[in-house]
PDB file of C-alpha atoms in Angstrom:
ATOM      1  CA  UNK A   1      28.510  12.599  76.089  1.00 50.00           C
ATOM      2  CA  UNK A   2      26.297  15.430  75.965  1.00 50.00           C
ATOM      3  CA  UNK A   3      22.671  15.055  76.028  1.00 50.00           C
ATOM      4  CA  UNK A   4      20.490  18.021  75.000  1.00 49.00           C
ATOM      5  CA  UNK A   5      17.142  18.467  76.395  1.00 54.00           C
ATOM      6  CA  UNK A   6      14.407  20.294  74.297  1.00 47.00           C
ATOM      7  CA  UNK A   7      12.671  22.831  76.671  1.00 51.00           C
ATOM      8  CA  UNK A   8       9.406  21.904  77.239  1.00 55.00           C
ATOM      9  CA  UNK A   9       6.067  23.787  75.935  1.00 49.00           C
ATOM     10  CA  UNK A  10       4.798  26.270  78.150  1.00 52.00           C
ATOM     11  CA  UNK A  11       1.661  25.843  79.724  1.00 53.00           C
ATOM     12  CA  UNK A  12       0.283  28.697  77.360  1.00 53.00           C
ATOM     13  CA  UNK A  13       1.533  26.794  73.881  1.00 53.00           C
ATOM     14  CA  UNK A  14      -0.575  23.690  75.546  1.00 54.00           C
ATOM     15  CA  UNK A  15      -3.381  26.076  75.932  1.00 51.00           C
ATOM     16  CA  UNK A  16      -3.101  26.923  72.422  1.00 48.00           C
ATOM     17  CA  UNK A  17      -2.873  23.397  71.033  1.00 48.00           C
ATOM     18  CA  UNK A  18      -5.654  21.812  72.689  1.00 51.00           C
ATOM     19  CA  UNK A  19      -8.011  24.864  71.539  1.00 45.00           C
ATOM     20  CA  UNK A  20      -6.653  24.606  68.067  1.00 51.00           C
ATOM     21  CA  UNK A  21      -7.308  20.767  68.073  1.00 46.00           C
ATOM     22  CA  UNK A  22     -10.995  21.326  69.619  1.00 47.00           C
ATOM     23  CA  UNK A  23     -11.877  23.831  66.789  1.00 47.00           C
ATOM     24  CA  UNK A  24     -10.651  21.138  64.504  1.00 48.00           C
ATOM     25  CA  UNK A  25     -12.894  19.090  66.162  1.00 42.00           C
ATOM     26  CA  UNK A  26     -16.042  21.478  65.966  1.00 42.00           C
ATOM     27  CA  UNK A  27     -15.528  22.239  62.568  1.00 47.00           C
ATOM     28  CA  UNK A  28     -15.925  18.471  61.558  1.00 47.00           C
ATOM     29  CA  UNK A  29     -19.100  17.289  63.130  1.00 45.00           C
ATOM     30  CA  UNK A  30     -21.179  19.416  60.655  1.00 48.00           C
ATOM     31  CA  UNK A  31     -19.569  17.088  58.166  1.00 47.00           C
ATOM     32  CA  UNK A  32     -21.428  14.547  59.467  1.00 50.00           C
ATOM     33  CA  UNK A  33     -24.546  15.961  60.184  1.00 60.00           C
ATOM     34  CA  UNK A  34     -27.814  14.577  58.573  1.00 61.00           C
ATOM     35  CA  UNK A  35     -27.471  17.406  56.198  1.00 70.00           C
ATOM     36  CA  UNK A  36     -24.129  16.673  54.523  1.00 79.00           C
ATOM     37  CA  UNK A  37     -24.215  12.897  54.739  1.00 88.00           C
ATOM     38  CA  UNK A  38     -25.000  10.664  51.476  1.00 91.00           C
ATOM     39  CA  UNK A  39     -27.997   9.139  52.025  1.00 93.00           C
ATOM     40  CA  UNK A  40     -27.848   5.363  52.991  1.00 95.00           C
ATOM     41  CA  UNK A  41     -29.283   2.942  50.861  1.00 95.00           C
ATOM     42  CA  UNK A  42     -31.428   1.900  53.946  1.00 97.00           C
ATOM     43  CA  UNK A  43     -32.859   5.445  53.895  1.00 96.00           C
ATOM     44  CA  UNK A  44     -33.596   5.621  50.145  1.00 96.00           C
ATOM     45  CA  UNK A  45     -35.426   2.173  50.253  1.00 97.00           C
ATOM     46  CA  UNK A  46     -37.625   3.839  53.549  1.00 97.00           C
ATOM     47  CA  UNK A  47     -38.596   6.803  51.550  1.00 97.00           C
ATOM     48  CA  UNK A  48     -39.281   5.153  47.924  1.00 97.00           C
ATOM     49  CA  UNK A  49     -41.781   2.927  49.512  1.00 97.00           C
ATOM     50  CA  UNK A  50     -43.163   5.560  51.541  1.00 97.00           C
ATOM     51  CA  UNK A  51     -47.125   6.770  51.130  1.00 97.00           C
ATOM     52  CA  UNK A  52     -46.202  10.140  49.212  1.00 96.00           C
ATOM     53  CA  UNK A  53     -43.672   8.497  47.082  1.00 97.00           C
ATOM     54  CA  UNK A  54     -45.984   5.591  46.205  1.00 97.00           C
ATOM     55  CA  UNK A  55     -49.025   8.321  45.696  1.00 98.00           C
ATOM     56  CA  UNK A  56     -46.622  10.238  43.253  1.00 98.00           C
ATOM     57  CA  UNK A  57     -45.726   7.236  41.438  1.00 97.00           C
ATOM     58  CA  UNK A  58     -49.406   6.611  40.590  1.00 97.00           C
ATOM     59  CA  UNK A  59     -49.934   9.803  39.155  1.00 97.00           C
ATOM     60  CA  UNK A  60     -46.951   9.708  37.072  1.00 97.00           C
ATOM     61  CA  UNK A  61     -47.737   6.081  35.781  1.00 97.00           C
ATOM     62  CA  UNK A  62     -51.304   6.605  35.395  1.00 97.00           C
ATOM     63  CA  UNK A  63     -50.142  10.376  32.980  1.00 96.00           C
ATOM     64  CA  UNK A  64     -47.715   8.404  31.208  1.00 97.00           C
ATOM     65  CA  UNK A  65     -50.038   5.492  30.151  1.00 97.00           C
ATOM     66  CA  UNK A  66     -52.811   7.735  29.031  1.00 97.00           C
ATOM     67  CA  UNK A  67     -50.763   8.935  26.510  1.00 97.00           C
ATOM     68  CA  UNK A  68     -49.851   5.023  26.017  1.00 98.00           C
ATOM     69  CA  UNK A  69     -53.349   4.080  25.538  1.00 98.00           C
ATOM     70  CA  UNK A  70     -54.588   7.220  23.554  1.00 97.00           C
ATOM     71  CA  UNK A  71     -52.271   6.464  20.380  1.00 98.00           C
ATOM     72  CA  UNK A  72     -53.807   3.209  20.452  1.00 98.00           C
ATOM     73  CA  UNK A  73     -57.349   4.305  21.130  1.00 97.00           C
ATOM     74  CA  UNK A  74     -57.350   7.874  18.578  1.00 97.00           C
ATOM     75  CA  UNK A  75     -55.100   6.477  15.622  1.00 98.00           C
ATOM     76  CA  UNK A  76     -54.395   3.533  13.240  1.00 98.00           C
ATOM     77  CA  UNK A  77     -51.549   3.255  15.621  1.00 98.00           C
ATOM     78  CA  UNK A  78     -51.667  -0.560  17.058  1.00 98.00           C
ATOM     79  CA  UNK A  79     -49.892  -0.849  20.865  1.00 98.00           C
ATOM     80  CA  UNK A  80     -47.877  -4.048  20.795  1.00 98.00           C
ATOM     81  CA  UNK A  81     -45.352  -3.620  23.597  1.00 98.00           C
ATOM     82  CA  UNK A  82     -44.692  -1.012  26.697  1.00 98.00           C
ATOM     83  CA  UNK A  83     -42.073  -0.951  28.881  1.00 97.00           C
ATOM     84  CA  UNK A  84     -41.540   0.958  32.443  1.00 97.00           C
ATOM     85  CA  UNK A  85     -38.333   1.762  34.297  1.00 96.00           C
ATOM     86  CA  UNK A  86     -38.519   3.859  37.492  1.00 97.00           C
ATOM     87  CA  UNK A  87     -35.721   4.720  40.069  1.00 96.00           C
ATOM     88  CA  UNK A  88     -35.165   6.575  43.067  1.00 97.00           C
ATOM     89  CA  UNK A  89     -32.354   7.578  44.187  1.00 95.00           C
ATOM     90  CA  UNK A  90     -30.404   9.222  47.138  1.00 94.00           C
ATOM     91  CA  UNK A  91     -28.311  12.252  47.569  1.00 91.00           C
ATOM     92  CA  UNK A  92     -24.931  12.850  47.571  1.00 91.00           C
ATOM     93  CA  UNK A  93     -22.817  14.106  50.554  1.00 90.00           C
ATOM     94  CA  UNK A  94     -21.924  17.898  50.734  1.00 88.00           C
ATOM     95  CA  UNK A  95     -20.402  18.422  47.498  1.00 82.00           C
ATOM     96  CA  UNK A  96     -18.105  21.409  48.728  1.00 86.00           C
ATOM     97  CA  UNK A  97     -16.448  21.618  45.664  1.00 85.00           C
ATOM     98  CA  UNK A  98     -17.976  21.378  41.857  1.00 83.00           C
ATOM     99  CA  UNK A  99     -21.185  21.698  43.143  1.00 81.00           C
ATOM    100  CA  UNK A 100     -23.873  19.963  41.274  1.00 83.00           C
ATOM    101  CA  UNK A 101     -27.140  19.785  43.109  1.00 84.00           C
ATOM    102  CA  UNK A 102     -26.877  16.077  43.939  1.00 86.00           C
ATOM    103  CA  UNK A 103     -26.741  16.891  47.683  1.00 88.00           C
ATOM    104  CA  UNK A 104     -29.538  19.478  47.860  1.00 90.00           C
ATOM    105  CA  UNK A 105     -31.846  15.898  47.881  1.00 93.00           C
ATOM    106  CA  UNK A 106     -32.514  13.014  50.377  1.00 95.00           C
ATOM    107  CA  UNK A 107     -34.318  11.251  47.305  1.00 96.00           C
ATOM    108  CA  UNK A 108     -35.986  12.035  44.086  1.00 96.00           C
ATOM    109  CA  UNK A 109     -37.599   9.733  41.774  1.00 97.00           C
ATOM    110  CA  UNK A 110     -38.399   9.315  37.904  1.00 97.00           C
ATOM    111  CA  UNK A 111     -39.961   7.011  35.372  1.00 97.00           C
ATOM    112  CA  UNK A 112     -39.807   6.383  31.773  1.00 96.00           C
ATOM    113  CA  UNK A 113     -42.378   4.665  29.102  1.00 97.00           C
ATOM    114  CA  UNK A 114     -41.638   3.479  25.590  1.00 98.00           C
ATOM    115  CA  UNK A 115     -44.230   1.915  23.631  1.00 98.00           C
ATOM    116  CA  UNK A 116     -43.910   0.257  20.741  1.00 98.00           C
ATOM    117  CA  UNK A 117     -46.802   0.376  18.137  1.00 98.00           C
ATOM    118  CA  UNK A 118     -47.268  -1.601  14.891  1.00 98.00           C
ATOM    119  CA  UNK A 119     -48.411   0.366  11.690  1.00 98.00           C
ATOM    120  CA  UNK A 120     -48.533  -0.532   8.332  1.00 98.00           C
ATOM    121  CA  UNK A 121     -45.590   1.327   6.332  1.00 97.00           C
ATOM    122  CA  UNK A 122     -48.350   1.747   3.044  1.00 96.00           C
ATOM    123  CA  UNK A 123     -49.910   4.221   4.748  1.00 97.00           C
ATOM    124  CA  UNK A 124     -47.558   5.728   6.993  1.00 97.00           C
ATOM    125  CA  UNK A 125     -48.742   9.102   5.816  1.00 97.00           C
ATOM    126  CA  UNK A 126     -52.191   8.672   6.498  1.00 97.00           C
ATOM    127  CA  UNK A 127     -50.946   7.056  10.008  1.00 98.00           C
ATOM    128  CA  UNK A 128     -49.134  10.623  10.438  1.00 98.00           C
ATOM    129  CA  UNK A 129     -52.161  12.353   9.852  1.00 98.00           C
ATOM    130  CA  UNK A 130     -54.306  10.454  12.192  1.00 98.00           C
ATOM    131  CA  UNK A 131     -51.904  11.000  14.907  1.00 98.00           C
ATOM    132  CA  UNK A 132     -51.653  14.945  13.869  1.00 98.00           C
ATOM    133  CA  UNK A 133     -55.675  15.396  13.832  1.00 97.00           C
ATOM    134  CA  UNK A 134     -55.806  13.087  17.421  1.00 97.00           C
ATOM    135  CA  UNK A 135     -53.038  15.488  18.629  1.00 96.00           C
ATOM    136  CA  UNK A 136     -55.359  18.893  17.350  1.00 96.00           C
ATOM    137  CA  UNK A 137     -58.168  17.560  19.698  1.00 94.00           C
ATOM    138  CA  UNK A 138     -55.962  17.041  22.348  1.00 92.00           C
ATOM    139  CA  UNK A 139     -54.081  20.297  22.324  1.00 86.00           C
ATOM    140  CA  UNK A 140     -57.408  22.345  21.879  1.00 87.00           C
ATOM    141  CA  UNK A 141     -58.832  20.526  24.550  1.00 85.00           C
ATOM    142  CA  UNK A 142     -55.418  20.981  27.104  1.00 82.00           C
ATOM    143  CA  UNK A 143     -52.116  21.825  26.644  1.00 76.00           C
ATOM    144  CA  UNK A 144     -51.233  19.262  28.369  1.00 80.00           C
ATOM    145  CA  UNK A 145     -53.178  16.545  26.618  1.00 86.00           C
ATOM    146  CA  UNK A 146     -52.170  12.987  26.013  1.00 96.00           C
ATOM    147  CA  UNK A 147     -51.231  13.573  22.292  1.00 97.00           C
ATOM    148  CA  UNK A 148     -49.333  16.844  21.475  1.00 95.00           C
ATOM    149  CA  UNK A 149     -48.442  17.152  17.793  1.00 96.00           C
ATOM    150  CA  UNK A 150     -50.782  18.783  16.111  1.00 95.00           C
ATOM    151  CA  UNK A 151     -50.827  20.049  12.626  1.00 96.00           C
ATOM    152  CA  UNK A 152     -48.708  22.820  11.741  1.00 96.00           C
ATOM    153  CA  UNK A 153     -46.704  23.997   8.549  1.00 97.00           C
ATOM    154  CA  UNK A 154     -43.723  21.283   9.090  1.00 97.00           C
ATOM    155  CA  UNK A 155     -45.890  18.117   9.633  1.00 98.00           C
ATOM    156  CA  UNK A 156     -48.393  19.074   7.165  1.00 98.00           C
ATOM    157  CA  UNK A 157     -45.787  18.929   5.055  1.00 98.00           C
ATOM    158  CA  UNK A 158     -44.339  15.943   6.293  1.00 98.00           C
ATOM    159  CA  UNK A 159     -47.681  13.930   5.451  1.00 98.00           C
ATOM    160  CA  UNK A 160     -47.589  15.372   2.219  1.00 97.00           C
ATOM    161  CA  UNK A 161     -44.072  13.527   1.939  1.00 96.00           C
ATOM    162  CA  UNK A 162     -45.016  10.475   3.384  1.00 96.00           C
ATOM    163  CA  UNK A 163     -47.810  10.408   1.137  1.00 96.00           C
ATOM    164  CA  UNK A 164     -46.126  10.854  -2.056  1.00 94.00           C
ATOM    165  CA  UNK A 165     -47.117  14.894  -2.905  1.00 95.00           C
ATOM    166  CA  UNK A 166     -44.539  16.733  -1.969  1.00 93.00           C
ATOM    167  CA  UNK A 167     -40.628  16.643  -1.025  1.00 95.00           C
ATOM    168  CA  UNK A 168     -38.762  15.901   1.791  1.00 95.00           C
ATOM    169  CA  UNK A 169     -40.284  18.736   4.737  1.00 96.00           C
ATOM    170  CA  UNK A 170     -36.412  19.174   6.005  1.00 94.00           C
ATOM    171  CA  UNK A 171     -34.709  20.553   2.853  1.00 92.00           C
ATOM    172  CA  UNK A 172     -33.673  18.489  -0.535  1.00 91.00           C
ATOM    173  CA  UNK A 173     -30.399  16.163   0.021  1.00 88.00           C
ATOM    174  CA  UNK A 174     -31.715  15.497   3.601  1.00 93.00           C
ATOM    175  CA  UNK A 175     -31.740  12.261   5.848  1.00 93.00           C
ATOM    176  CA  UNK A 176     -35.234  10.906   5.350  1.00 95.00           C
ATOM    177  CA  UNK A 177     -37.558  12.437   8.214  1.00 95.00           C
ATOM    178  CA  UNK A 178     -37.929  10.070  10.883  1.00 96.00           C
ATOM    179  CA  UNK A 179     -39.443  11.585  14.643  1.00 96.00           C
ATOM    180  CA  UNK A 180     -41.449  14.511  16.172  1.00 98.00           C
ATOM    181  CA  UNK A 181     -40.754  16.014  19.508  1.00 97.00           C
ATOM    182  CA  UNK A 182     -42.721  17.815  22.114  1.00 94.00           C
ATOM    183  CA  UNK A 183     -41.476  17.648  25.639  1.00 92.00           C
ATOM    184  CA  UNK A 184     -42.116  15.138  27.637  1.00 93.00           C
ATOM    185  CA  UNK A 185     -42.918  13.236  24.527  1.00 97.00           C
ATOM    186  CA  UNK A 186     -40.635  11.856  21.373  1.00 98.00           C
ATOM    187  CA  UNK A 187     -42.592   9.506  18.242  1.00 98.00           C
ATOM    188  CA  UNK A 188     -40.133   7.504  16.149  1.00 98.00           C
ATOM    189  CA  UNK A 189     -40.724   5.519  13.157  1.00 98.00           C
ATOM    190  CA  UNK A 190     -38.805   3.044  10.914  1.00 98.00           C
ATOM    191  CA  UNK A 191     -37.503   4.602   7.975  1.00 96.00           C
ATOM    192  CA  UNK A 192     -38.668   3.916   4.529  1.00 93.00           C
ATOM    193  CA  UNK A 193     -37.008   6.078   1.757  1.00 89.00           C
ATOM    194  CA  UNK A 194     -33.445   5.485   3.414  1.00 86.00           C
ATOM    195  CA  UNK A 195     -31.174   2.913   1.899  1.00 83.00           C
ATOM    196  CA  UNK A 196     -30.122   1.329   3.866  1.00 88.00           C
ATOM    197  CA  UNK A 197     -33.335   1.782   6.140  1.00 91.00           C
ATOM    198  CA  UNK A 198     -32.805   2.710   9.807  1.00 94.00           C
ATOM    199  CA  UNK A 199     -35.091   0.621  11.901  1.00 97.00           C
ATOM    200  CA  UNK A 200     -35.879   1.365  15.598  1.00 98.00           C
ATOM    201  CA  UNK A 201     -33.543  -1.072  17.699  1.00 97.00           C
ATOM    202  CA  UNK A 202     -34.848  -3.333  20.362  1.00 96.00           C
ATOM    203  CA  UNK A 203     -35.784  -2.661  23.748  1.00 92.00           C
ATOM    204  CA  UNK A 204     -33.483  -3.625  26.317  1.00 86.00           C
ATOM    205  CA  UNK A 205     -34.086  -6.109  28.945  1.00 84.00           C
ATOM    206  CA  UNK A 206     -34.488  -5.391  32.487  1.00 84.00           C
ATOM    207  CA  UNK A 207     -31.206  -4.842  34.142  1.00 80.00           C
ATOM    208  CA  UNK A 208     -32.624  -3.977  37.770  1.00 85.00           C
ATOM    209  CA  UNK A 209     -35.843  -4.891  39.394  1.00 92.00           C
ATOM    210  CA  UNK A 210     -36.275  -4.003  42.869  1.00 94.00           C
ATOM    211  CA  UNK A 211     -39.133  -2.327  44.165  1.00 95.00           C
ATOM    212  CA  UNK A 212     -39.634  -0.120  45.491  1.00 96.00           C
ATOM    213  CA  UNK A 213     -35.845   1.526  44.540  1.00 97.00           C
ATOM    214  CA  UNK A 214     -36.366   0.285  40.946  1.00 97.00           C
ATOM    215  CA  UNK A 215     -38.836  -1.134  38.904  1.00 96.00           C
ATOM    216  CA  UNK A 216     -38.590  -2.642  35.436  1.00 96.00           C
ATOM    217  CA  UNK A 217     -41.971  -3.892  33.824  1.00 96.00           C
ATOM    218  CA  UNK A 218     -42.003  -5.273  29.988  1.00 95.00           C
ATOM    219  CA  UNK A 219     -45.370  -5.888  29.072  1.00 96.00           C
ATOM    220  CA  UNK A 220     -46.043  -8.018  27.284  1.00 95.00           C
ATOM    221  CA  UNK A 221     -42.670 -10.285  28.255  1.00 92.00           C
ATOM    222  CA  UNK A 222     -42.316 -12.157  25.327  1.00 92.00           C
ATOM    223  CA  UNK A 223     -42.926  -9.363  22.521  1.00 95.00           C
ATOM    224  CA  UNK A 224     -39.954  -8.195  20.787  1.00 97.00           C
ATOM    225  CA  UNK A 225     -40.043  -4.991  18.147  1.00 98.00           C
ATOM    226  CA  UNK A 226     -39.135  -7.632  15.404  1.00 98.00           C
ATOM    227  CA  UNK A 227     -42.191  -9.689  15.795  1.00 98.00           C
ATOM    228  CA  UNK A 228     -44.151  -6.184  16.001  1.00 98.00           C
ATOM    229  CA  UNK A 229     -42.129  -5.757  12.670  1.00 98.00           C
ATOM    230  CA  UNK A 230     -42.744  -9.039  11.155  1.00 98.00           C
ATOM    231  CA  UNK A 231     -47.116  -8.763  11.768  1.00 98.00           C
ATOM    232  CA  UNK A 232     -47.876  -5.296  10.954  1.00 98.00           C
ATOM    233  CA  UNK A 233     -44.521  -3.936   8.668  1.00 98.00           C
ATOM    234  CA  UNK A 234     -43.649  -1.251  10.323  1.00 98.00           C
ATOM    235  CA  UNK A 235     -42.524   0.021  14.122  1.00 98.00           C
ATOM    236  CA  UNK A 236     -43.233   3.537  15.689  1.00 98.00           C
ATOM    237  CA  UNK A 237     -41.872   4.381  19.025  1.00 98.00           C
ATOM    238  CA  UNK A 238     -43.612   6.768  21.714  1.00 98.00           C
ATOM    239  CA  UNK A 239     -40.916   7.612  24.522  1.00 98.00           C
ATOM    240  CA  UNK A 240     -42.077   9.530  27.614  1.00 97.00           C
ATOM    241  CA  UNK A 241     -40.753  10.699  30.940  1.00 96.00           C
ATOM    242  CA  UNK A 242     -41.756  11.739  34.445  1.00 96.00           C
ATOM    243  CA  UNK A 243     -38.204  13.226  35.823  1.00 94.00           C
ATOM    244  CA  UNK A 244     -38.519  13.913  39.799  1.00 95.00           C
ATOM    245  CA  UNK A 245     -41.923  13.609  39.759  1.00 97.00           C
ATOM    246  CA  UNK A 246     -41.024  12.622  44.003  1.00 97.00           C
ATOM    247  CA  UNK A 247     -38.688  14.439  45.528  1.00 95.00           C
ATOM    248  CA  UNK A 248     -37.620  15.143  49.547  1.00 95.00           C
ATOM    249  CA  UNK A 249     -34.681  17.686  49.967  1.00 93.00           C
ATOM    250  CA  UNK A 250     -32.729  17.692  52.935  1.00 91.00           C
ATOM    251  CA  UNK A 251     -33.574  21.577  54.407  1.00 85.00           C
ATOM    252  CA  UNK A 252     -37.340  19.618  54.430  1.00 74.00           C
ATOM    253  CA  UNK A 253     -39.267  20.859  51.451  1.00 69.00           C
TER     254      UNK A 253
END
């Protein structure tokens, strides 16, 4: 039997190899640098409940509930319920293909507020109004006052509707008029003219509440937007955000 031997590598293929398999070998530890990692959980909990992050969170809270407080305090608009969620969350790892900004980021942070506000449905266009000559002051005073809907051609109208002296602001054979937006800031209301009426669902419970990574506040616990409903007749809903309002990116900014 005849055995044949492969001839071995020379000493310069060897060479070659163990180069090739070092570059292989540089080329992967920036793949787990600081930079391109995820970051851990450990991490994100660190920097949420650091001092800048819980500074930031202040200022965003303290923003948001103004508004909260000045619907209640400037209009026939009666607070009944407000609920907060805020979340931070880490970055991804280098996202070397379909890029999407997720792993520019070692955290960033945002809240949202929804209030809920009892009104009585009778006077819903006088309500409007109230909230439309609040928002006037407001917007005069700074654009980036606590109310900011002011009058103009399309609400005037729309409290003309509400009130019974004109038609529907959006066009005849429209859905019944039923929210105003100005970013950061969206007011909902129950309808009234619709049949069947489209009344603003419930707020949903607290799914995660773990500070300082998440926080979920309902306030007050035990209010519901039915029993809001049920005492006053009708439900408006203020929605607000704060998106990134903390943020630490990974080159350091």
């Amino acid at each position: 039997m005849t055995t044949t031997r492969l001839p071995r590598a020379a000493p310069g293929g060897r060479t070659v190899l163990r180069c090739l398999l070092g570059l292989l070998l540089v080329l992967a530890v920036p793949a787990c640098s600081a930079d391109e990692r995820a970051t851990s959980p450990e991490e994100v909990r660190e920097l949420a409940g650091g001092t800048q992050a819980q500074e930031a969170r202040k200022v965003a809270e303290d923003h948001l509930r103004t508004a909260v407080r000045a619907y209640d305090e400037d209009t026939p608009l009666v607070l009944g319920l407000t609920t907060v969620n805020d979340q931070c969350i880490g970055g991804a790892a280098k996202e070397w293909f379909f890029p999407t900004g997720d792993d520019r980021y070692r955290i960033r942070c945002s809240q949202n507020i929804t209030a809920y506000y009892g009104a009585d449905p009778k006077r819903i266009g006088d309500h409007l109004d109230a909230v439309l000559t609040a928002g006037d002051h407001d917007v005069s005073a700074s654009p980036t006052g606590p109310i900011p809907f002011g009058h103009d051609d399309y609400r005037t109208r729309l409290v003309s509707y509400y009130r019974g002296h004109g038609p529907n602001p959006t066009g005849p054979d429209t859905p019944e008029p039923f929210h105003l937006s100005v970013a950061p800031q969206t007011l909902t209301w129950d309808t009234l003219r619709s049949s069947p009426k489209t009344l603003l669902a419930e707020s949903g419970p607290c799914t995660e509440n773990d500070p300082p990574v998440a926080r979920c506040l309902r306030e007050p616990a035990s209010t519901t937007v039915a029993d809001l409903r049920r005492r006053y007749g009708m439900v408006f809903r203020l929605e607000m955000s704060a998106s990134d309002y903390h943020q630490v990116f990974k080159d350091g900014r």
